[in-house]
């Protein structure tokens, strides 16, 4: 499998999100995604990408792209990820270690900054084309994105 980094543009995403603070736990992340998915299905909302973010240290956010007229409810809030320039890498976590991808992307961005191609970076996010726990194709095409300036 080839893993390569690229600078590209990301479209805007309108997300139904849930956030919390605490230690990283995959079980909690999956649970929050599943709650969002059930909420969207109950409301009859069309969905798209699944996004996992860490906006700040020990603060986690999961979101599912929603399409159409939608209102937040309870712990579910709506937010928009603006269209932006990103550094992106698509890989299969079963074939390439996420540590290798994240460290490689971090070093690659450091060199892009030294070369003057970018001025700075934002937070990392993972984007999937569906539920990564039930859809093998979504899991095999994990897209790690970093907003760059």
XYZ file of C-alpha atoms in Angstrom:
149
model
C 0.000 0.000 0.000
C 1.260 3.440 -0.927
C 0.876 6.208 1.660
C 1.513 9.734 0.469
C 0.921 13.202 1.876
C -0.647 15.962 -0.172
C -1.743 19.560 0.152
C -5.282 19.973 -1.138
C -8.589 21.712 -0.396
C -11.338 20.310 1.781
C -14.980 21.194 1.176
C -17.070 22.614 4.001
C -18.746 20.065 6.264
C -21.914 20.759 8.255
C -21.713 18.406 11.213
C -23.955 17.202 14.000
C -21.452 16.932 16.845
C -21.034 15.714 20.399
C -18.011 16.656 22.520
C -16.583 15.709 25.914
C -13.463 16.009 28.024
C -11.454 13.160 29.471
C -8.999 10.441 28.606
C -8.933 8.886 25.123
C -11.111 5.771 25.040
C -12.050 4.064 21.796
C -15.151 2.599 23.442
C -16.405 6.118 24.302
C -15.627 7.414 20.808
C -17.570 4.561 19.203
C -20.455 5.014 21.630
C -20.759 8.740 20.856
C -20.653 8.093 17.096
C -23.374 5.464 17.440
C -25.560 7.838 19.495
C -25.210 10.478 16.769
C -26.038 7.931 14.079
C -29.165 6.763 15.931
C -30.223 10.401 16.446
C -29.837 11.142 12.721
C -31.734 7.994 11.689
C -34.549 8.764 14.139
C -34.899 12.236 12.604
C -34.674 10.907 9.027
C -31.568 12.995 8.289
C -29.298 12.137 5.361
C -25.718 11.699 6.553
C -22.272 11.661 4.974
C -18.732 11.717 6.353
C -17.867 10.714 9.912
C -15.301 13.027 11.564
C -13.271 12.527 14.743
C -11.377 15.528 16.198
C -9.332 16.612 19.201
C -9.842 20.409 19.276
C -7.607 20.747 22.349
C -5.803 18.523 24.803
C -8.115 15.944 26.406
C -11.132 17.466 24.575
C -12.760 15.160 22.017
C -15.385 15.763 19.373
C -17.167 13.404 17.010
C -19.351 14.542 14.164
C -21.419 13.153 11.343
C -21.983 15.244 8.233
C -25.660 16.143 7.924
C -27.473 17.226 4.792
C -30.659 19.221 4.612
C -32.470 21.294 7.213
C -31.362 20.174 10.675
C -31.513 21.501 14.230
C -29.425 20.407 17.174
C -31.060 18.838 20.181
C -29.811 18.155 23.702
C -26.111 17.236 23.598
C -26.117 17.278 19.777
C -24.880 20.575 18.361
C -24.424 21.724 14.796
C -21.121 23.132 13.619
C -19.487 23.822 10.297
C -15.947 22.962 9.303
C -15.124 25.667 6.787
C -13.715 24.852 3.382
C -9.971 25.121 3.809
C -6.519 24.153 2.624
C -5.468 20.873 4.243
C -2.631 18.410 4.397
C -4.113 14.967 3.881
C -3.063 11.322 3.958
C -5.324 8.357 3.170
C -4.265 4.954 4.515
C -5.482 1.588 5.794
C -4.870 1.263 9.582
C -4.726 -2.531 9.167
C -1.700 -2.251 6.879
C 0.111 0.860 8.144
C 0.467 1.852 11.788
C -1.342 5.090 12.689
C 1.766 6.133 14.665
C 3.848 5.985 11.502
C 1.270 8.029 9.586
C 0.883 10.701 12.276
C 4.629 11.052 12.894
C 5.340 11.101 9.158
C 2.684 13.748 8.544
C 3.977 15.872 11.427
C 7.550 15.742 10.093
C 6.396 16.385 6.515
C 4.470 19.469 7.688
C 7.496 20.682 9.641
C 9.552 20.563 6.419
C 6.794 22.263 4.391
C 6.844 25.054 6.981
C 10.656 25.367 6.830
C 10.474 25.524 3.025
C 7.839 28.282 3.247
C 5.061 26.261 1.576
C 2.808 26.743 4.612
C 2.763 29.175 7.531
C 1.251 27.000 10.235
C -0.963 24.043 11.077
C -4.164 23.436 13.006
C -5.599 20.423 14.795
C -5.660 16.928 13.341
C -8.909 15.204 12.376
C -9.824 11.810 10.985
C -12.464 11.613 8.256
C -14.253 8.416 7.244
C -16.784 7.716 4.469
C -19.174 6.020 6.903
C -19.039 4.039 10.125
C -15.468 2.689 10.445
C -16.583 -0.035 12.902
C -19.190 -1.590 10.613
C -17.969 -0.592 7.152
C -14.626 -2.185 6.240
C -14.241 0.108 3.213
C -14.634 3.229 5.388
C -12.022 1.871 7.842
C -9.588 0.975 5.028
C -9.731 4.563 3.682
C -9.026 6.555 6.832
C -8.195 10.138 5.873
C -6.109 12.115 8.360
C -6.415 15.850 7.722
C -4.684 18.910 9.145
C -5.816 22.441 8.320
C -2.833 24.476 7.085
C -2.310 28.210 6.582
